[in-house]
PDB file of C-alpha atoms in Angstrom:
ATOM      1  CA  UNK P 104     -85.865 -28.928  42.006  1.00 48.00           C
ATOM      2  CA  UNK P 105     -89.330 -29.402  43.398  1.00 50.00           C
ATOM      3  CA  UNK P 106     -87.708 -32.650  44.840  1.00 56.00           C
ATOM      4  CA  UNK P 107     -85.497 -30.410  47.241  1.00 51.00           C
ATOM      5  CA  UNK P 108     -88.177 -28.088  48.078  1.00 50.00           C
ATOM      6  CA  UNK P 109     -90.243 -30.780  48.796  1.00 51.00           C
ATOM      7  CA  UNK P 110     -87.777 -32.445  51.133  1.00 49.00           C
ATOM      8  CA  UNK P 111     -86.898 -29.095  52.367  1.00 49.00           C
ATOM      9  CA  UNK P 112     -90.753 -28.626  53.059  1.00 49.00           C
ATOM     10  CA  UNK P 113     -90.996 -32.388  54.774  1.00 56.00           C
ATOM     11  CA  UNK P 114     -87.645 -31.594  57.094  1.00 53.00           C
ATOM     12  CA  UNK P 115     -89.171 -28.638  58.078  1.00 56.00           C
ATOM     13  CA  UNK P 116     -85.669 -26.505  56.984  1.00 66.00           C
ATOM     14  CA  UNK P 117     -84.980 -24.912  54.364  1.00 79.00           C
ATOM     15  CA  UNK P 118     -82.367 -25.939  52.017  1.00 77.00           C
ATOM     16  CA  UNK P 119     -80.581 -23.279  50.666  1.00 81.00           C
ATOM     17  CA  UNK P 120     -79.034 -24.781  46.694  1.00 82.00           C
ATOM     18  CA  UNK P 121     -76.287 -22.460  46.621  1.00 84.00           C
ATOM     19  CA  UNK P 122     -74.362 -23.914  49.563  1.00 86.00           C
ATOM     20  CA  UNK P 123     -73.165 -27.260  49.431  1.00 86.00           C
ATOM     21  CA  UNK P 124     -72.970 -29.845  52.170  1.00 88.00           C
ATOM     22  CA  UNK P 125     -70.200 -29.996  54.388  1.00 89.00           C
ATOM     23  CA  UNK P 126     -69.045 -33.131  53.672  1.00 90.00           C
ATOM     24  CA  UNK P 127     -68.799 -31.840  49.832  1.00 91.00           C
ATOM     25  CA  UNK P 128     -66.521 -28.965  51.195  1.00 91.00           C
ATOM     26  CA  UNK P 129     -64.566 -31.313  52.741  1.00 95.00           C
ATOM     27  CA  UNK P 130     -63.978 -33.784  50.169  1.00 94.00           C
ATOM     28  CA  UNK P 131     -62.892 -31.214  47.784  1.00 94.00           C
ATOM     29  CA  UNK P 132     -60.288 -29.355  50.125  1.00 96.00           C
ATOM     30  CA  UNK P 133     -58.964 -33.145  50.668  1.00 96.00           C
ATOM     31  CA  UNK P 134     -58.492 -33.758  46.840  1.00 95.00           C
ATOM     32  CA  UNK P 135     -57.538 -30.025  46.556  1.00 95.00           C
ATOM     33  CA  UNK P 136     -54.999 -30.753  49.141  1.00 96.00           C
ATOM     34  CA  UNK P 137     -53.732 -34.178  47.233  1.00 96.00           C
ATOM     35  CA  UNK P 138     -53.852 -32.432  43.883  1.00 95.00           C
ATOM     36  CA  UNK P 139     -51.712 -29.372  44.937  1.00 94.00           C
ATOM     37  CA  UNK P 140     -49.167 -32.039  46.468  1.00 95.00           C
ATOM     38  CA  UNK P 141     -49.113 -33.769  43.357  1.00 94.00           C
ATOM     39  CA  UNK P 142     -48.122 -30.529  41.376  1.00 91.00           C
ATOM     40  CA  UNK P 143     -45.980 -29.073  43.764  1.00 93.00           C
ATOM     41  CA  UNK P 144     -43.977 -32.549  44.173  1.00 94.00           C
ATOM     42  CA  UNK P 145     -43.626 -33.422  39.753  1.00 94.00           C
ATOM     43  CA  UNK P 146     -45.238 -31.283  38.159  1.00 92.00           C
ATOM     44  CA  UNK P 147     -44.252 -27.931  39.450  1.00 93.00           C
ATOM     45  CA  UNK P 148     -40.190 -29.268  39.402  1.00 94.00           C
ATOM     46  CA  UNK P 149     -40.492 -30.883  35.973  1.00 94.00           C
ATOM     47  CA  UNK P 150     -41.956 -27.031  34.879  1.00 93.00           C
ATOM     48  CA  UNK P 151     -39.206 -25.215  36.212  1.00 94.00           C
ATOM     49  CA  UNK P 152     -36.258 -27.339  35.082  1.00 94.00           C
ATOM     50  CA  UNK P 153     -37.793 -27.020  31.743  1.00 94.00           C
ATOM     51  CA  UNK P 154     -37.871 -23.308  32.364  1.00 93.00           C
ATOM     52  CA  UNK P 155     -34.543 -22.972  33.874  1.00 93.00           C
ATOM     53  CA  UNK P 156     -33.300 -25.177  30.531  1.00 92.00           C
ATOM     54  CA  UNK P 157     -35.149 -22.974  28.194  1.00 92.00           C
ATOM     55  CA  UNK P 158     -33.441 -20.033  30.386  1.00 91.00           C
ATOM     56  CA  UNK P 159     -29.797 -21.811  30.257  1.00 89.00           C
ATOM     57  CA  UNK P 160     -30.277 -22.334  25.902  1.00 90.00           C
ATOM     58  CA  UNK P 161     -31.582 -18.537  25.813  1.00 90.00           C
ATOM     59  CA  UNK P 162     -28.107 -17.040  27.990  1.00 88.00           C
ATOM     60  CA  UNK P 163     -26.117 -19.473  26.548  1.00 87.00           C
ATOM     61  CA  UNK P 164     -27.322 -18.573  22.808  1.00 87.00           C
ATOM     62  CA  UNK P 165     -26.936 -14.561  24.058  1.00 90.00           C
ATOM     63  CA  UNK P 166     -23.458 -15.440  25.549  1.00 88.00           C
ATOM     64  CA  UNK P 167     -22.515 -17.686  22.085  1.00 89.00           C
ATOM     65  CA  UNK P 168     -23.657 -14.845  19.996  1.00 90.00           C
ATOM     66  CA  UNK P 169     -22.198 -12.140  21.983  1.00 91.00           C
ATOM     67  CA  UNK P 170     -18.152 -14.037  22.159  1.00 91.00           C
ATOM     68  CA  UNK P 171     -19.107 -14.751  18.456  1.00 92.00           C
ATOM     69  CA  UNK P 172     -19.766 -11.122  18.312  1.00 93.00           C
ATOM     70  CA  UNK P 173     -16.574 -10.377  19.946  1.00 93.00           C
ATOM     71  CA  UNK P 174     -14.702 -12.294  17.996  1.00 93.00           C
ATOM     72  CA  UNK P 175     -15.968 -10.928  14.929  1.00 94.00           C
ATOM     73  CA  UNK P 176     -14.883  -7.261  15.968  1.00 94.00           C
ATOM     74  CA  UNK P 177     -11.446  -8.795  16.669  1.00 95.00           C
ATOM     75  CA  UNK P 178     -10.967 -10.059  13.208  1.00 95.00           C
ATOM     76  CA  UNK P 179     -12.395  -6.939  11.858  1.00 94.00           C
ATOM     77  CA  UNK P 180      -9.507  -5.015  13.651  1.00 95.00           C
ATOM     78  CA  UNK P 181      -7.042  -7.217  12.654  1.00 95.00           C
ATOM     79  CA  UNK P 182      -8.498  -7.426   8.849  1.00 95.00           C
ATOM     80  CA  UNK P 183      -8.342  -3.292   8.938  1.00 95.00           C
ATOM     81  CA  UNK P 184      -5.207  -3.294  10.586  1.00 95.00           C
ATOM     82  CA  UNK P 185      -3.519  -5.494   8.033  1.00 95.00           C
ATOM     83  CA  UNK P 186      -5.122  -3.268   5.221  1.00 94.00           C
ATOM     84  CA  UNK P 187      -3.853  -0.241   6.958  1.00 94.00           C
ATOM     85  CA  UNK P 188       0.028  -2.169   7.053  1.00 95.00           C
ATOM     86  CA  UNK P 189      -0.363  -2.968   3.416  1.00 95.00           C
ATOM     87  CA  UNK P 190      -1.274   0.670   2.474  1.00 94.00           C
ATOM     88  CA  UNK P 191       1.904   1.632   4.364  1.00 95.00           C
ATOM     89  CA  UNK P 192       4.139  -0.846   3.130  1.00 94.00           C
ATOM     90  CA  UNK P 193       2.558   0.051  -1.091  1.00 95.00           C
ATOM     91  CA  UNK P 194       3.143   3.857  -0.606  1.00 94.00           C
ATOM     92  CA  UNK P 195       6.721   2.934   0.971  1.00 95.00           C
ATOM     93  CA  UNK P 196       7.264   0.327  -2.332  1.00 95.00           C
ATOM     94  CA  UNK P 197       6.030   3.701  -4.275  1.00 95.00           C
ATOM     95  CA  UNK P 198       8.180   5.873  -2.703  1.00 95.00           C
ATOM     96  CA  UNK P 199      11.462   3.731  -3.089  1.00 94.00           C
ATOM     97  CA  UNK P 200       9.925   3.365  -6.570  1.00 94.00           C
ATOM     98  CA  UNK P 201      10.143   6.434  -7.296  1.00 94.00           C
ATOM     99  CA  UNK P 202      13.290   7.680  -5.302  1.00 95.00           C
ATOM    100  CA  UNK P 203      15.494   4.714  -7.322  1.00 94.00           C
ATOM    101  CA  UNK P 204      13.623   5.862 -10.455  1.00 93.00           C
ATOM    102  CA  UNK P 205      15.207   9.495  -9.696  1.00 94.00           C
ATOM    103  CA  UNK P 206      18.543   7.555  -9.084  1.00 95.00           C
ATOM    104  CA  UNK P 207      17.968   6.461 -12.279  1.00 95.00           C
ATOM    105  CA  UNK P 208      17.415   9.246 -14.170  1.00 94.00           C
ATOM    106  CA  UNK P 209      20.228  11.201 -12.314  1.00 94.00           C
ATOM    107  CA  UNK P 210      22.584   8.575 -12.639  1.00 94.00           C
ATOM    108  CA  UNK P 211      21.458   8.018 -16.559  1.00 94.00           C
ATOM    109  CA  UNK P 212      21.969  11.968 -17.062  1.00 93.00           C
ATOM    110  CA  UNK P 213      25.706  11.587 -15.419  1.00 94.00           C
ATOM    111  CA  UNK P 214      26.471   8.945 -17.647  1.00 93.00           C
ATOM    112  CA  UNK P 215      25.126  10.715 -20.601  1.00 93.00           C
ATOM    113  CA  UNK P 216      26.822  14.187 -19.976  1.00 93.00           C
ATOM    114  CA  UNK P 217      30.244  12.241 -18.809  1.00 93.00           C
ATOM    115  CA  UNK P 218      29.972  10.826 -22.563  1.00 92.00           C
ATOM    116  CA  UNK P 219      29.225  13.591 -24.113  1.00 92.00           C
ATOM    117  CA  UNK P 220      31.954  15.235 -22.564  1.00 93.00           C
ATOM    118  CA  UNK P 221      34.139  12.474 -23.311  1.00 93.00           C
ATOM    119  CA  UNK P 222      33.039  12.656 -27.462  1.00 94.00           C
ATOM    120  CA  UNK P 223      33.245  15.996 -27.619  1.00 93.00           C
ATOM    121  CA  UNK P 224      36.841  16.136 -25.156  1.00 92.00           C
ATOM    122  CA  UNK P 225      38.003  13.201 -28.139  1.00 92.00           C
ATOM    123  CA  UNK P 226      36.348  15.569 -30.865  1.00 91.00           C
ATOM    124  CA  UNK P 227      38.455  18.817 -30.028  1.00 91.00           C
ATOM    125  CA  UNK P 228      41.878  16.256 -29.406  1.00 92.00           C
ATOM    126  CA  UNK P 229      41.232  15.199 -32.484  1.00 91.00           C
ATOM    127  CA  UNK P 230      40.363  18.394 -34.389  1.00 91.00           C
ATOM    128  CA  UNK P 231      43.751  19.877 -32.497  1.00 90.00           C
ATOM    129  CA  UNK P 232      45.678  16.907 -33.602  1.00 90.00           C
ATOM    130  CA  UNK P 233      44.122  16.968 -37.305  1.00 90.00           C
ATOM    131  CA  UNK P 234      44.778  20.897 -37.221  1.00 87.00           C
ATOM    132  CA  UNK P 235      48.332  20.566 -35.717  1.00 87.00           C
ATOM    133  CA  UNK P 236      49.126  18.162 -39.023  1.00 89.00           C
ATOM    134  CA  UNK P 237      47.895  20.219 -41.129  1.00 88.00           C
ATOM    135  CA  UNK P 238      49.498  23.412 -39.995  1.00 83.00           C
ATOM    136  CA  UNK P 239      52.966  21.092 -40.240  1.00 84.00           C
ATOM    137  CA  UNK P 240      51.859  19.881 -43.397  1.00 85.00           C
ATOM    138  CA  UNK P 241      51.051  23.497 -44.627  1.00 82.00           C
ATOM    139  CA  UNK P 242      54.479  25.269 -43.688  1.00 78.00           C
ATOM    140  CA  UNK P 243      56.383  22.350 -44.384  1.00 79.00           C
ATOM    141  CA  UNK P 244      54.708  23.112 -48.319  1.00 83.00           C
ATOM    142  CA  UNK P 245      54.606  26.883 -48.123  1.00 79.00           C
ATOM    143  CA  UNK P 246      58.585  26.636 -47.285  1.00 75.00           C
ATOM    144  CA  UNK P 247      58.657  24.788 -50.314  1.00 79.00           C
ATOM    145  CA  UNK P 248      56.783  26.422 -52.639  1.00 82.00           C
ATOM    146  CA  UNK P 249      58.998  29.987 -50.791  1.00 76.00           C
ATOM    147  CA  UNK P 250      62.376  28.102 -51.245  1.00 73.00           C
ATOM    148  CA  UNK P 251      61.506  27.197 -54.985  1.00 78.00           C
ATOM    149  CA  UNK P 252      60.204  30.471 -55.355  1.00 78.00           C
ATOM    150  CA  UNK P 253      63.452  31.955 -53.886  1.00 74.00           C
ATOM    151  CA  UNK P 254      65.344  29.967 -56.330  1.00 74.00           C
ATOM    152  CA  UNK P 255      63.780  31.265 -59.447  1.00 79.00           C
ATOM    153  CA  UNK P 256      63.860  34.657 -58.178  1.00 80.00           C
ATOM    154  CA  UNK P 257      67.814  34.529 -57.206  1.00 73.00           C
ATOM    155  CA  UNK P 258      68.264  32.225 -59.861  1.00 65.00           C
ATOM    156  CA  UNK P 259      70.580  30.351 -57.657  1.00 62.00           C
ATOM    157  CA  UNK P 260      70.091  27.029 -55.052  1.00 64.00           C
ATOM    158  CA  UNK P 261      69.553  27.671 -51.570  1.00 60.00           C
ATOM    159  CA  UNK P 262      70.670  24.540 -50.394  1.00 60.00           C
ATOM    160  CA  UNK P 263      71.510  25.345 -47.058  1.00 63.00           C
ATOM    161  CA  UNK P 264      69.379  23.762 -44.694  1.00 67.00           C
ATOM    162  CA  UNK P 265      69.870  26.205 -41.622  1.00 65.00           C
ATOM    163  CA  UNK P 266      69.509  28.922 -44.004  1.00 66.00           C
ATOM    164  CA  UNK P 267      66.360  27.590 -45.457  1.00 65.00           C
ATOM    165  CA  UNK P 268      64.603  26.398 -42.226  1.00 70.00           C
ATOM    166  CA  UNK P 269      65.530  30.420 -40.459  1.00 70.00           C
ATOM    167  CA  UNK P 270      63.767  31.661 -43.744  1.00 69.00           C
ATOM    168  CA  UNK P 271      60.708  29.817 -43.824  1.00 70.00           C
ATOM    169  CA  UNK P 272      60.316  30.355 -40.054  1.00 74.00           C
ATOM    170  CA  UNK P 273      61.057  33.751 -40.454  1.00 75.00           C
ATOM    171  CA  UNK P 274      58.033  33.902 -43.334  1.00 72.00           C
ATOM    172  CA  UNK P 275      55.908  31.883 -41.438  1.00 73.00           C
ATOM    173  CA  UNK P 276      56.070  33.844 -38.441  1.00 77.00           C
ATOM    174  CA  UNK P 277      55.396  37.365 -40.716  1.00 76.00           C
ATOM    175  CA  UNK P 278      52.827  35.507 -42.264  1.00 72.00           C
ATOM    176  CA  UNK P 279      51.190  34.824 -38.568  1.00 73.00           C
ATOM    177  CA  UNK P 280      51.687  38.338 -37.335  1.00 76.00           C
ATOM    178  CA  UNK P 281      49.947  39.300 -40.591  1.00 73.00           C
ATOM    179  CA  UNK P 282      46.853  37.177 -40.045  1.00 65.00           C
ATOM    180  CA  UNK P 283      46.753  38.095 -36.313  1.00 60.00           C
ATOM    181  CA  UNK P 284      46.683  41.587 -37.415  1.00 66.00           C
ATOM    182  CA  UNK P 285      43.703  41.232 -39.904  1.00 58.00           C
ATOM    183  CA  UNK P 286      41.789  39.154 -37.448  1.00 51.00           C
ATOM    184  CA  UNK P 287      41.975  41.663 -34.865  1.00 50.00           C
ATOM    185  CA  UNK P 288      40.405  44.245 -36.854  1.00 48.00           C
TER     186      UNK P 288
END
């Protein structure tokens, strides 16, 4: 420093240090000048097609992740949508379930009453039949047992057929007026 005050002193000027020389300032706007080209003709491009990539991956990953997002609503609709058709179509399987299980039981209670009605229809035919053979059986012995007893008591044959068929009928029917009597009481 004492150099520059020293020439400062010989020159008669003074040299201010805090300026620099002109030919300084215009050296450095010159490579200012050549460096901002420079940047503004690679560097600066290069810099925004990166950014403008960086950009295109960020959209393009929104975008992806937004149709994928879309597409995931979609199948949940369709998922719920085919849960909701297979509740329908179980309760409907339930409810024809159930309606032929009625049928079922209806039909199974027909059947089972027209049987019993059938049995017990055979039952009283047979019971009637069974009680019409024995009433035939039973007069056919009580005429009997009245024609042999009207033979000991006349002490004579009652061979006659007519005369022995009128009298048993003719008992018989006494004999039914009788009981019709007592069981009216």
């Amino acid at each position: 420093m004492r150099e520059i005050m020293m020439l400062a002193a010989e020159g008669g000027e003074e040299v201010n240090p805090l300026v620099p020389e002109t030919y300084d300032i215009v050296w450095s706007i010159v490579c200012l000048i050549v460096v901002g080209l420079l940047f503004w003709k690679y560097v600066i491009p290069r810099v925004t097609k990166t950014l403008e990539e960086r950009t295109d991956k960020i959209e393009g990953g929104i975008a992806r992740a937004e149709a994928a997002q879309a597409e995931a609503q979609q199948t949940l609709q369709q998922y719920q949508q085919q849960l909701a058709d297979a509740r329908l179509e179980a309760a409907r399987i339930r409810e024809d379930a159930r309606t032929q299980g009625q049928q079922i039981l209806a039909q199974m209670r027909t059947d089972a009453q027209a049987e019993s009605d059938r049995i017990v229809a055979a039952g009283h035919s047979q019971l009637e039949a069974q009680r019409q053979q024995i009433l035939t059986e039973l007069r056919s012995e009580v005429g009997r047992t009245a024609v042999d007893l009207a033979e000991k008591i006349i002490g004579q044959s009652v061979s006659d057929e007519a005369k022995q068929a009128a009298s048993i009928d003719k008992f018989l029917s006494e004999l039914d007026d009788t009981d019709a009597i007592g069981v009216g009481r």
